[in-house]
Coordinates of C-alpha atoms in Angstrom, one line a residue:
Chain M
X207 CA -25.5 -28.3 -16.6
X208 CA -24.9 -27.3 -20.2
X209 CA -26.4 -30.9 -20.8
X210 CA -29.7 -30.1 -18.7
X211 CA -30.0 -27.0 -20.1
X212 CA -29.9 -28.2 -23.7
X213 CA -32.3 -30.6 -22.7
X214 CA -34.7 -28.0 -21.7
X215 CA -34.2 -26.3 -25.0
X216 CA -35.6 -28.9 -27.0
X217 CA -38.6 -29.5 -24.6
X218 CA -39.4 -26.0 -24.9
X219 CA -39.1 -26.3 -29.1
X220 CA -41.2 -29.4 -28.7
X221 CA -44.1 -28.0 -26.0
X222 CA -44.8 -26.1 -29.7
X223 CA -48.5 -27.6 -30.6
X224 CA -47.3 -29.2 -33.6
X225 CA -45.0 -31.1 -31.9
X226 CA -47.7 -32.5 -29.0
X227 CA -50.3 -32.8 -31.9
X228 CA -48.6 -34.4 -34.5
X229 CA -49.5 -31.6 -37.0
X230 CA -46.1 -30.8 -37.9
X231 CA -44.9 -31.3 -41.4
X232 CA -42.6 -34.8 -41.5
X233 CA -39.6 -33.4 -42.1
X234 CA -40.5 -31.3 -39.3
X235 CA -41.2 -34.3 -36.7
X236 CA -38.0 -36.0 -37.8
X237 CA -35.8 -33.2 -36.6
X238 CA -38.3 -33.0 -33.3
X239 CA -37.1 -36.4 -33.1
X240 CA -33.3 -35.9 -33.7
X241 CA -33.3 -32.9 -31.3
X242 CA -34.9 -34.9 -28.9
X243 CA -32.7 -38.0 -28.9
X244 CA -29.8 -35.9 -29.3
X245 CA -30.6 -34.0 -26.0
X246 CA -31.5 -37.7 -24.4
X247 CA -28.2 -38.8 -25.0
X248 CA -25.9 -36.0 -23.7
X249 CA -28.2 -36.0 -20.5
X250 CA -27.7 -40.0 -20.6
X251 CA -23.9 -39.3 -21.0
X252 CA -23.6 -36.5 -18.0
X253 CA -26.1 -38.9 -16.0
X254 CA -23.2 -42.2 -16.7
X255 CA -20.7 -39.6 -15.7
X256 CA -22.1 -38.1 -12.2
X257 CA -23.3 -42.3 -11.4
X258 CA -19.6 -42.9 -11.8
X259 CA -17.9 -40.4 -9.7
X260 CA -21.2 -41.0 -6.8
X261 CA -19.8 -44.9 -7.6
X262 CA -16.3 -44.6 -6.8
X263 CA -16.9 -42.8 -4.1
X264 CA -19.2 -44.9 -2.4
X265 CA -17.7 -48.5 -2.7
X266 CA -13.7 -46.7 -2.6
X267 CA -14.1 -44.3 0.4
X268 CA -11.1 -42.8 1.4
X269 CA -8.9 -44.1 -1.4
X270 CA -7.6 -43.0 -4.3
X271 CA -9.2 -43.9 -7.6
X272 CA -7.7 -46.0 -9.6
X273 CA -9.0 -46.9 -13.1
X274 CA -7.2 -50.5 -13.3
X275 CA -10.2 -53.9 -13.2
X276 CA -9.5 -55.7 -10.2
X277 CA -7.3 -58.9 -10.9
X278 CA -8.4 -62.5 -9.6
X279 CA -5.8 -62.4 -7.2
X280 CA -7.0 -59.3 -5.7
X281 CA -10.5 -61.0 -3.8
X282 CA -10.0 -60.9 -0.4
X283 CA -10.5 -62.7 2.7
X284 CA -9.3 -60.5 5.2
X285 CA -9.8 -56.7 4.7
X286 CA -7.0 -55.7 6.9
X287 CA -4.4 -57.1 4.5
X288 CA -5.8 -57.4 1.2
X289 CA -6.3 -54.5 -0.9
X290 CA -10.2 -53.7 -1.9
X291 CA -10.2 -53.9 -5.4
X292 CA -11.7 -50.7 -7.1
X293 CA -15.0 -50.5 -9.1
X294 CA -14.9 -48.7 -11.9
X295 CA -18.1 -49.8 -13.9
X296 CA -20.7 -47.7 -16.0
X297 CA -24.3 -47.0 -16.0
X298 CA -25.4 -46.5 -19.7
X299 CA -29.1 -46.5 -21.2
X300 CA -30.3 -48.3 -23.5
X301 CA -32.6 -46.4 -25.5
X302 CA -34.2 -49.1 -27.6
X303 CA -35.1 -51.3 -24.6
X304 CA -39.1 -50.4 -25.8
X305 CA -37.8 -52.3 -29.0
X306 CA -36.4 -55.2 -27.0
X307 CA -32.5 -54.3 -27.5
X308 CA -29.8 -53.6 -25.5
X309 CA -26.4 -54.5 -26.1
X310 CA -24.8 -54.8 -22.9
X311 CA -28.0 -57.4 -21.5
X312 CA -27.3 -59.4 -24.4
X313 CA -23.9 -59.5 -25.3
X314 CA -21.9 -59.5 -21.7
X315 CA -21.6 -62.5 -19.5
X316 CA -22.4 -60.7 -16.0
X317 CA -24.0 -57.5 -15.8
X318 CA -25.6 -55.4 -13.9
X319 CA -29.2 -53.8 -13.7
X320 CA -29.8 -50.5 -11.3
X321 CA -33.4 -49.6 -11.2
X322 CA -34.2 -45.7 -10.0
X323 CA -37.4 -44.9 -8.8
X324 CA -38.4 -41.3 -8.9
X325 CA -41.4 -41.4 -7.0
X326 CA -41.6 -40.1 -3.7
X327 CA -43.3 -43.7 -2.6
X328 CA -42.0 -47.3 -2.6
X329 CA -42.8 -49.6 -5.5
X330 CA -42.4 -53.0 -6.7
X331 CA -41.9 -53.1 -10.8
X332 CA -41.3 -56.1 -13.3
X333 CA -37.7 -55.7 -14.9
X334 CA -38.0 -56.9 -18.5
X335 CA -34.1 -57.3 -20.0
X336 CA -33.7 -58.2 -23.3
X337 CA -31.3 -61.0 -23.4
X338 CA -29.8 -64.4 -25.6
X339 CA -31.8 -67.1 -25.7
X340 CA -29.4 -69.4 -25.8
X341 CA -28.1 -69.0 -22.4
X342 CA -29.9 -69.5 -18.9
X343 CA -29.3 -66.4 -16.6
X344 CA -29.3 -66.2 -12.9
X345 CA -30.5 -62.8 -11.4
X346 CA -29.1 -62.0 -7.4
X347 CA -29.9 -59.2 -5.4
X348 CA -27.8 -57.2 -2.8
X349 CA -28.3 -59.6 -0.4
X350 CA -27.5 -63.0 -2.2
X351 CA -30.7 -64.1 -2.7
X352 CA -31.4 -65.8 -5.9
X353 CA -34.8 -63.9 -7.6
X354 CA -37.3 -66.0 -9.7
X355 CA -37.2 -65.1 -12.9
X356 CA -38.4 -66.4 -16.3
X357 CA -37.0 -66.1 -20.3
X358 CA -39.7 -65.2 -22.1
X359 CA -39.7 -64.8 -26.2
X360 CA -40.4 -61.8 -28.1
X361 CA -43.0 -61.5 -30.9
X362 CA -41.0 -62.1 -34.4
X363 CA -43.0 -58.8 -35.3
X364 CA -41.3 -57.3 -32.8
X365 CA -38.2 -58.1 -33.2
X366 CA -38.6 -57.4 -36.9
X367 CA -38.2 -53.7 -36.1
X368 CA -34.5 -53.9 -35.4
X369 CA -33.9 -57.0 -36.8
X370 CA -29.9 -56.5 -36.4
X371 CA -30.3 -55.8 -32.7
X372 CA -33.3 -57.3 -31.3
X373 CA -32.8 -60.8 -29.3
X374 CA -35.9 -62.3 -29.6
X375 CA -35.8 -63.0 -25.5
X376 CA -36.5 -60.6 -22.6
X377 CA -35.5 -62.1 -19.1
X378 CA -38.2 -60.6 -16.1
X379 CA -38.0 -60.6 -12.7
X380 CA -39.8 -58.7 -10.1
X381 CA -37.8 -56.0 -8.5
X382 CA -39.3 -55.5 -5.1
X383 CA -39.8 -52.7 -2.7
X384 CA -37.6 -49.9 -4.8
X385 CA -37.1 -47.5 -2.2
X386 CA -38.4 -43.6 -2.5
X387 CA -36.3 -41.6 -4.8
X388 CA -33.8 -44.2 -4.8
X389 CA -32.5 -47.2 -6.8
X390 CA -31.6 -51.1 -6.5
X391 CA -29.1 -53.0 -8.6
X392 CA -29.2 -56.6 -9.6
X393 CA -26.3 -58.7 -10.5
X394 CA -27.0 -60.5 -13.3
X395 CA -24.9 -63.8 -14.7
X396 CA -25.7 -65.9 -17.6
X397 CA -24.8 -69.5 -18.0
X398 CA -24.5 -71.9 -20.4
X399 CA -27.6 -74.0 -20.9
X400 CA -27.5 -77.1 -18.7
X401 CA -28.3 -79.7 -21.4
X402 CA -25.5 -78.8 -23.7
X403 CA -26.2 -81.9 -26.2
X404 CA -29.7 -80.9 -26.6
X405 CA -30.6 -79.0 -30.2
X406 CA -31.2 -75.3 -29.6
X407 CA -34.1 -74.4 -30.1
X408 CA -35.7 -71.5 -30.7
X409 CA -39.4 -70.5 -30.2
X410 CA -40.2 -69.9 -34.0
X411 CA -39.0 -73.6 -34.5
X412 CA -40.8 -75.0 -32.3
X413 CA -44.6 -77.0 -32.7
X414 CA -46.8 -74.6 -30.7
X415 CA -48.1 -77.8 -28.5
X416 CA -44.4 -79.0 -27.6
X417 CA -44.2 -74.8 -26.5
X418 CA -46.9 -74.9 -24.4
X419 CA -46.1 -78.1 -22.3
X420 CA -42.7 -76.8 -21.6
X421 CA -43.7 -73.3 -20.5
X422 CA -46.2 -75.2 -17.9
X423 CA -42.9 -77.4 -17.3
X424 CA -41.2 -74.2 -16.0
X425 CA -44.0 -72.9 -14.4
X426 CA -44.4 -75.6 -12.1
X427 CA -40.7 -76.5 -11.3
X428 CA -38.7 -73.7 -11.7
X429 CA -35.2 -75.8 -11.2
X430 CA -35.9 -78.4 -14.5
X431 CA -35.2 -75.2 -17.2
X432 CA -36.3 -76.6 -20.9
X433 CA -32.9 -76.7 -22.7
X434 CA -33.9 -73.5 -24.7
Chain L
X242 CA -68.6 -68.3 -26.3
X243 CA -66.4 -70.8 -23.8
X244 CA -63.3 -70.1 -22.8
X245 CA -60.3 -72.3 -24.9
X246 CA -57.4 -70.7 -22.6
X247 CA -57.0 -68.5 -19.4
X248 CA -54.4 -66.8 -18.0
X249 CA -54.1 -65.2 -14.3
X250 CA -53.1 -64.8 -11.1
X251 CA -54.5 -64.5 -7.1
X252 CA -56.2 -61.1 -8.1
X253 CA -58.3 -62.2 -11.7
X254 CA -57.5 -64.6 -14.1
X255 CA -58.8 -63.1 -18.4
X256 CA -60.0 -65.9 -20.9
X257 CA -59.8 -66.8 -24.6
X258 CA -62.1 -68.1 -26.9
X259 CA -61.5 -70.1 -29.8
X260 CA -61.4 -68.0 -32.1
X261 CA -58.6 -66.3 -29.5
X262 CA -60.2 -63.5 -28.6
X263 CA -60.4 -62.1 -25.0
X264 CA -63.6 -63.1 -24.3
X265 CA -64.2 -62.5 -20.1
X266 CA -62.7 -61.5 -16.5
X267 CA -63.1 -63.8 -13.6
X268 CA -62.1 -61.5 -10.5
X269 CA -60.8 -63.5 -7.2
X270 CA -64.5 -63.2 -5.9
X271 CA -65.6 -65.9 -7.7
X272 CA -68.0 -63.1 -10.2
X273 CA -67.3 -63.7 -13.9
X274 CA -68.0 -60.8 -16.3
X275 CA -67.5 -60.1 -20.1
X276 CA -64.8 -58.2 -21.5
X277 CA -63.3 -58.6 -25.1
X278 CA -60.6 -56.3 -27.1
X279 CA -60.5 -56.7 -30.5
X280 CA -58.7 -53.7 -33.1
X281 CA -61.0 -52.1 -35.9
X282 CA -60.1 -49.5 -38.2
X283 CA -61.9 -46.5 -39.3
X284 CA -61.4 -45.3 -43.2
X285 CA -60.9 -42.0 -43.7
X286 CA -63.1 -39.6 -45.0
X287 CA -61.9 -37.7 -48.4
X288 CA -62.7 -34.3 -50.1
X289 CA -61.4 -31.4 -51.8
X290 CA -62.1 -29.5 -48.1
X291 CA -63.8 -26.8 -50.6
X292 CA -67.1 -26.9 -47.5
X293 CA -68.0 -28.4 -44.8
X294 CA -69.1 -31.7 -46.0
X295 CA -66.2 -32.5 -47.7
X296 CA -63.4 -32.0 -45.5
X297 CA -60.8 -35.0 -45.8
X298 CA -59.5 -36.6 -42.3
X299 CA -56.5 -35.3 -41.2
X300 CA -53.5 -34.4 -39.4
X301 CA -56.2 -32.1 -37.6
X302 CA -59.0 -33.8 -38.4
X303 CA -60.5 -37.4 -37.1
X304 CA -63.6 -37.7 -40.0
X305 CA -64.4 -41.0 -40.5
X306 CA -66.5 -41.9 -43.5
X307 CA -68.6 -44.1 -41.3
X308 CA -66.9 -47.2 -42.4
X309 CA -65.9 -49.5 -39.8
X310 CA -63.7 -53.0 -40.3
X311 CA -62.8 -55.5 -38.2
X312 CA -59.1 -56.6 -39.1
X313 CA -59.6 -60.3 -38.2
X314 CA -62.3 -62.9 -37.5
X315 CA -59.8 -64.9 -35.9
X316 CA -56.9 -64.5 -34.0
X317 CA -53.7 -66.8 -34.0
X318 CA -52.2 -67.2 -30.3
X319 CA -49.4 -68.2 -28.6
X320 CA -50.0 -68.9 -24.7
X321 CA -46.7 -69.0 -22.5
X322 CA -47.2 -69.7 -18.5
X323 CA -44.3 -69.4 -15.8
X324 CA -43.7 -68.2 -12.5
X325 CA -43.4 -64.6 -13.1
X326 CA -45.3 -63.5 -16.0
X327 CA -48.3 -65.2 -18.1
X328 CA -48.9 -64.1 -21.4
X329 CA -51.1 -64.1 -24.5
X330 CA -49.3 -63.5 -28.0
X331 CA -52.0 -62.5 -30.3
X332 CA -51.5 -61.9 -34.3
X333 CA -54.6 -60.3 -36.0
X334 CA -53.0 -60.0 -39.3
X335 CA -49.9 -59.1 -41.0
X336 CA -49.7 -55.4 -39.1
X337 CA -51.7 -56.0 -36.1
X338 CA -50.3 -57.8 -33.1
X339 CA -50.5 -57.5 -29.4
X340 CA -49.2 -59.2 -26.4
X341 CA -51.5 -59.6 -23.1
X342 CA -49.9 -60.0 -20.2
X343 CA -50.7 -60.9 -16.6
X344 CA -48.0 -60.5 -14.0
X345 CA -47.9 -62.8 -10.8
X346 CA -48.2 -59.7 -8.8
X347 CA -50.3 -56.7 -10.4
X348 CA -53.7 -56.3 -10.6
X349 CA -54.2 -55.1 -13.7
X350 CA -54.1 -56.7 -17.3
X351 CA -51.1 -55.0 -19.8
X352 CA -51.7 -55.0 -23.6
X353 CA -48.7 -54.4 -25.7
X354 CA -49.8 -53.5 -29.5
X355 CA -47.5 -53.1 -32.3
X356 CA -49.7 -51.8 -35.2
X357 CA -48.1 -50.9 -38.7
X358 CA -47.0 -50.1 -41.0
X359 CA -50.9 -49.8 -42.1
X360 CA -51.2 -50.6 -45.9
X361 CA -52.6 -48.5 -47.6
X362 CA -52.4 -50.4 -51.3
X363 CA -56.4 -49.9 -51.3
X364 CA -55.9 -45.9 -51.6
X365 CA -57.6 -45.9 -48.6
X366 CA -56.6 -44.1 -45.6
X367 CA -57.1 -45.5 -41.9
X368 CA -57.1 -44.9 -38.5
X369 CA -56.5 -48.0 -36.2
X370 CA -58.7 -48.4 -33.1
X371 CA -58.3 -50.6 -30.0
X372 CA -61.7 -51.6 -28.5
X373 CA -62.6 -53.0 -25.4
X374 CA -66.1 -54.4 -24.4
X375 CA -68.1 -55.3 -21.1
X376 CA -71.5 -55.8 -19.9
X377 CA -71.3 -52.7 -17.9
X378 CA -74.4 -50.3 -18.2
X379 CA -72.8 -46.8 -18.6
X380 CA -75.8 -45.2 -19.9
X381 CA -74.5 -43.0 -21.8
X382 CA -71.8 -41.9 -19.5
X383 CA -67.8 -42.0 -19.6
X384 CA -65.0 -40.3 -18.2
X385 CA -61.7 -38.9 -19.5
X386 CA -59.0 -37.1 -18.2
X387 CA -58.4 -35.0 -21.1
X388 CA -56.9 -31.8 -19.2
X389 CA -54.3 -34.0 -17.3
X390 CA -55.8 -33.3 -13.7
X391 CA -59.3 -34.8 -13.1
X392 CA -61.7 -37.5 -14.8
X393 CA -63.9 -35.4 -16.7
X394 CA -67.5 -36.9 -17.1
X395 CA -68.1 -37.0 -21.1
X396 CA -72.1 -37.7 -21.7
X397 CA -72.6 -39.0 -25.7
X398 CA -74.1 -37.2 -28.3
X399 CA -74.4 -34.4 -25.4
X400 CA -72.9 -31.1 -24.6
X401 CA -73.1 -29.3 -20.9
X402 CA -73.8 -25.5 -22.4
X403 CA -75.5 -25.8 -25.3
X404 CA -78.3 -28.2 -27.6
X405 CA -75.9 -30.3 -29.8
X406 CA -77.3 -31.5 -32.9
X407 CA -74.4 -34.4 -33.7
X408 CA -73.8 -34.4 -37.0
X409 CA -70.7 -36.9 -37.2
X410 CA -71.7 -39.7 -34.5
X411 CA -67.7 -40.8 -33.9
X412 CA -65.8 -38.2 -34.0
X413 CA -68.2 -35.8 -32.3
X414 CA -68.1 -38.4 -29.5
X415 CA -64.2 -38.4 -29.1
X416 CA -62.4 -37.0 -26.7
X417 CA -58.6 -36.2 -25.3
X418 CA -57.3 -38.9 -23.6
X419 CA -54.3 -38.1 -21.2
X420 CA -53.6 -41.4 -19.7
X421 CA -57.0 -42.9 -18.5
X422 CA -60.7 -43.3 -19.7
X423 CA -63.4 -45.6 -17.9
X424 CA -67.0 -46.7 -17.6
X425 CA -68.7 -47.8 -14.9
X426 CA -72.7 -48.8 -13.8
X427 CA -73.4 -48.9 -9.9
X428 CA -71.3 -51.9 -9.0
X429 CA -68.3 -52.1 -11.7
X430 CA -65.6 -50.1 -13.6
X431 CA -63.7 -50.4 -16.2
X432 CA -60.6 -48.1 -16.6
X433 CA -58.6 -48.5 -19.3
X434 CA -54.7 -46.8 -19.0
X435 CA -52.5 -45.1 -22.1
X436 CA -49.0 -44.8 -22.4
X437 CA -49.3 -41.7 -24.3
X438 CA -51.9 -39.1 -24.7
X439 CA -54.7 -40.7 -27.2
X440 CA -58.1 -40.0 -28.9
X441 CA -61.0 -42.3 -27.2
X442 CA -64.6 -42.1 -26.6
X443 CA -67.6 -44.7 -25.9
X444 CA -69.8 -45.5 -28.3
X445 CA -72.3 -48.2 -27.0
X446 CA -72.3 -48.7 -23.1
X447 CA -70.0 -50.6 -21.5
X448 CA -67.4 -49.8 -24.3
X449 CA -64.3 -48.2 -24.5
X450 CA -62.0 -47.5 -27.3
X451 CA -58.4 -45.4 -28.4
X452 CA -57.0 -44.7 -31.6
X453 CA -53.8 -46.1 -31.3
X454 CA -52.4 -45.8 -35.0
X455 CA -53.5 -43.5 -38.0
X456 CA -52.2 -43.7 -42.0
X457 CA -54.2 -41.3 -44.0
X458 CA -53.7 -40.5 -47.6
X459 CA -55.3 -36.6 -47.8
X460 CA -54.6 -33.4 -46.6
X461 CA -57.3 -32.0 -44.2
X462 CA -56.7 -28.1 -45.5
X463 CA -55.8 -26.4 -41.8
X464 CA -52.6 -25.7 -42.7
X465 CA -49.9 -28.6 -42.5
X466 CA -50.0 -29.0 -46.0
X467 CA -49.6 -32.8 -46.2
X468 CA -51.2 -35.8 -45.6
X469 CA -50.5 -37.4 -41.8
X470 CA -49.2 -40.7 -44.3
X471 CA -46.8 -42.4 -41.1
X472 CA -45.5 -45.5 -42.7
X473 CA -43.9 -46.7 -39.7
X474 CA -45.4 -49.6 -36.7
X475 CA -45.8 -47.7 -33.5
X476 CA -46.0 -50.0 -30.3
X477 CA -47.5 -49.2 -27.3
X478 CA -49.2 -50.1 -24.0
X479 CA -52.6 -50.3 -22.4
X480 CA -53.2 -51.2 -18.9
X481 CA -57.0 -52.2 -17.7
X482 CA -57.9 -52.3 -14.2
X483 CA -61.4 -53.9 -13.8
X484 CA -63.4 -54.1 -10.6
X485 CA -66.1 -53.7 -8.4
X486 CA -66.9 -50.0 -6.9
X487 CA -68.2 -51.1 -3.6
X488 CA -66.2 -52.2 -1.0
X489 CA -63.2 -52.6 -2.7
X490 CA -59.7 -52.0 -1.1
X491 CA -58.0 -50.2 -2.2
X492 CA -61.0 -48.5 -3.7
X493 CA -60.6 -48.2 -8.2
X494 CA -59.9 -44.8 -8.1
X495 CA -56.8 -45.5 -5.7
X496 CA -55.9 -48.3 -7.7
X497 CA -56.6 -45.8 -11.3
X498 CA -54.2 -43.0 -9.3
X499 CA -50.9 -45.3 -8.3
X500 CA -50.9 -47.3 -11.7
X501 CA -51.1 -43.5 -13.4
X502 CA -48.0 -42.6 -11.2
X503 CA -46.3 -45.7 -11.5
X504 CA -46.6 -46.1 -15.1
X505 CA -46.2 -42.2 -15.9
X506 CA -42.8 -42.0 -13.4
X507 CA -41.8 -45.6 -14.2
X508 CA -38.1 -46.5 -12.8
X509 CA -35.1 -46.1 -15.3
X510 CA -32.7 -49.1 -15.9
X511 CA -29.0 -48.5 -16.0
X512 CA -27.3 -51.1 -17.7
X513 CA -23.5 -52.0 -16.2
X514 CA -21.0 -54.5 -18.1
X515 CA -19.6 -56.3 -14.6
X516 CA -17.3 -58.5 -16.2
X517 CA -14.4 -57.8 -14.1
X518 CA -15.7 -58.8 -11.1
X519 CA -17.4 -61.5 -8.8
X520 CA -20.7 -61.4 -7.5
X521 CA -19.1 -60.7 -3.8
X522 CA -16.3 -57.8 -4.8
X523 CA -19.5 -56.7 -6.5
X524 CA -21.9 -57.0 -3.4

């Protein structure tokens, strides 16, 4: 609550005209901008922290939490013997996904993606991820079904703006029918890529020609992946 | 004037020309129309704001001083095609680049601009326009939704209440855009979508254009006390829905009100490191 209601602090400070206009001194619109990314992250924060508790309650019903991973061992066959292992995952933001970075899509080996839709209708919406374009990535749904997807590069201008943090790749895929007010979550794993021998390439490296047949390579038999 | 390249899918496919511009729309009809988008910039008017006529543009003030450049003749482009997305990297210069993108499933054409940081080693402040072009005969007519709510109808050079005598032709014809502004004759519209609220207007028929990006070098004398001199890139989006008015299901204004929704109250992504666990512990 004392989150929220900071939040709506700085809204009110920055409903000022100045702020919507852009008439405000600089000095002035940076600290419009620290307020408001301040107040973004602690409602991020109590946001990861309420997802959590909704989390563990949900896939741990009746038992009590424990904060341990689940080991190897601990998959089960048969659910009247084995214990359920516990999940105990978090849901962060990542604030400079408009720049093409997030840490967690790029860095981890299996994550995963929850998409909330606040609108009071269904929708369908493309998921773009930014991710390493080294790897290949394999995006599943709830129900085990594999989802088309495609690695797509990033403008070097683009990634120029966080040139520490930007990837260069953004994986999309089309997240269908997200239900009213309510979310989906996609399991995503990344592999290595299947011609290990091959030269890594990357986009900027490449002849534009040799780029162009092997996007129309992948967009007319989505199994034979280019090696980059 | 033939199209080099063409992107699409089952709803309209957008073509190139050589010099990599977009150059026309082809809609799943089989009807073919113009459209192009190219960026401009305006320079900035200066004065010592001592009267009227010599008021500098501003962090209040849009003034052009009726100068108008093209940033680029020709355009380098990257085309990539797959199964889910099909896009058009454009670069018009060294500050000025844009992606256009068709997805397999939408009906409407996304433009992601990254403008900046605008030089300015010229002394010359400007203020970075994104145009789009068709054939359609707006007469005079276009619409914004400047108050948030409804699509206001803007006439140019023309006021509802009183005799306007226009002195500055651009600015006088610019108007608060909220998150959509359109044309549109008797059989076609063209609506084009903002990310953010922006300044856009028509200034021949069948055109549309928003400021996206503005570096100027003078204050304007209303009271900020500095010169609006961002040295940062700003990216951003446009989406265009273009279509016939007649017949069409869903109709464009249906189409203009769901993309505003979707796009205004677009999903959040939470990110989870899964690690730990396998895909079924998981499911």
């Amino acid at each position: 609550r004392s989150h929220l209601d900071y939040m709506s602090e700085v809204m009110g400070v920055l409903q000022h005209h100045d702020a919507i206009t852009g008439t405000s001194k600089e000095h002035v619109t940076q600290d419009y901008t620290v307020q408001i990314t301040a107040a973004l992250k602690a409602c991020s924060y109590s946001a990861k922290i309420i997802l959590n508790q909704l989390t563990k309650r949900q896939t741990n019903k009746d038992k009590p939490v424990v904060t341990e991973p689940p080991q190897p061992s601990a998959r089960y066959h048969d659910q009247a013997t084995q214990p359920q292992p516990t999940f105990t995952f978090d849901f962060d933001s990542c604030l400079l996904l408009n720049v093409s970075a997030c840490d967690i899509s790029e860095t981890k080996d299996k994550f995963m993606v929850t998409v909330y839709n606040a609108l009071a209708h269904s929708v369908f919406h493309y998921i773009r991820v930014p991710v390493d374009g080294n790897f290949e990535y394999e995006v599943t749904d709830y129900r085990s079904v594999p989802i088309t997807h495609q690695i797509i590069s990033v403008p070097p201008q683009v990634t120029a703006l966080h040139p520490i943090q930007a990837s260069g790749y953004e994986l999309v895929f089309l997240a269908t029918e997200l239900p009213p007010v309510g979310y989906k979550s996609f399991f995503i794993t990344r592999k290595p890529a299947r011609h290990v021998n091959a030269p890594r390439f990357r986009f900027k490296d490449v002849p534009e020609v040799v780029l162009m047949q092997n996007d129309e390579k992948m967009a007319s038999d989505d199994t034979q992946r280019p090696p980059w | 004037n033939s199209n080099v390249v063409s992107i699409g899918n089952k709803y309209f496919s957008i073509g190139f020309d050589s010099k990599g511009f977009l150059n026309s729309i082809a809609l799943d009809d089989g009807s073919e129309h113009k459209l192009s988008q190219t960026f401009f910039y305006y320079e900035g008017a200066v004065g010592d704001n001592r009267v009227f006529k010599n008021r500098s543009s501003g962090a209040y003030i849009f003034r052009p001083n009726s100068t108008e450049r093209f940033v680029a003749n020709q355009v380098q482009t990257k085309v990539i095609k797959g199964p889910v997305v099909e896009e058009v990297h454009q670069t018009f210069n060294d500050w000025i680049s844009q992606v256009i993108r068709v997805y397999h499933d939408y009906n409407f054409v996304e433009f992601e601009w990254l403008v900046g940081p605008i030089p300015v080693d010229d002394n010359v402040g400007k203020e970075v326009v994104s145009r789009f072009m068709t054939d359609i005969k707006s007469s005079n007519v276009f619409y914004t939704d400047s108050n948030g709510r409804e699509m206001i109808r803007r006439v140019r050079d023309h006021r509802e209440t009183w005799n306007l005598n226009l002195e500055e032709q651009v600015a006088g014809n610019y108007y608060p855009v909220t998150t959509n502004i359109a044309v549109e004759d008797q059989e076609r519209r063209l609506s084009v979508m903002t990310d953010r609220a922006q300044g856009g207007s028509s200034l021949q028929d069948g055109a549309v254009e928003l400021m996206v990006h503005r570096r100027l070098l003078h204050d304007d004398a209303f009271g900020v006390a500095e010169a609006l001199n961002h040295t940062h890139a700003i990216r951003g989006k446009h989406f265009l829905i273009f279509g016939k008015l007649n017949g069409a299901v869903p109709t464009m204004a249906a189409r203009e009100r769901f993309l505003q929704a979707e796009k205004l109250l677009s999903p959040w992504l939470f990110f989870s490191d899964v690690s730990s666990y396998e895909y079924e512990d998981w499911r």
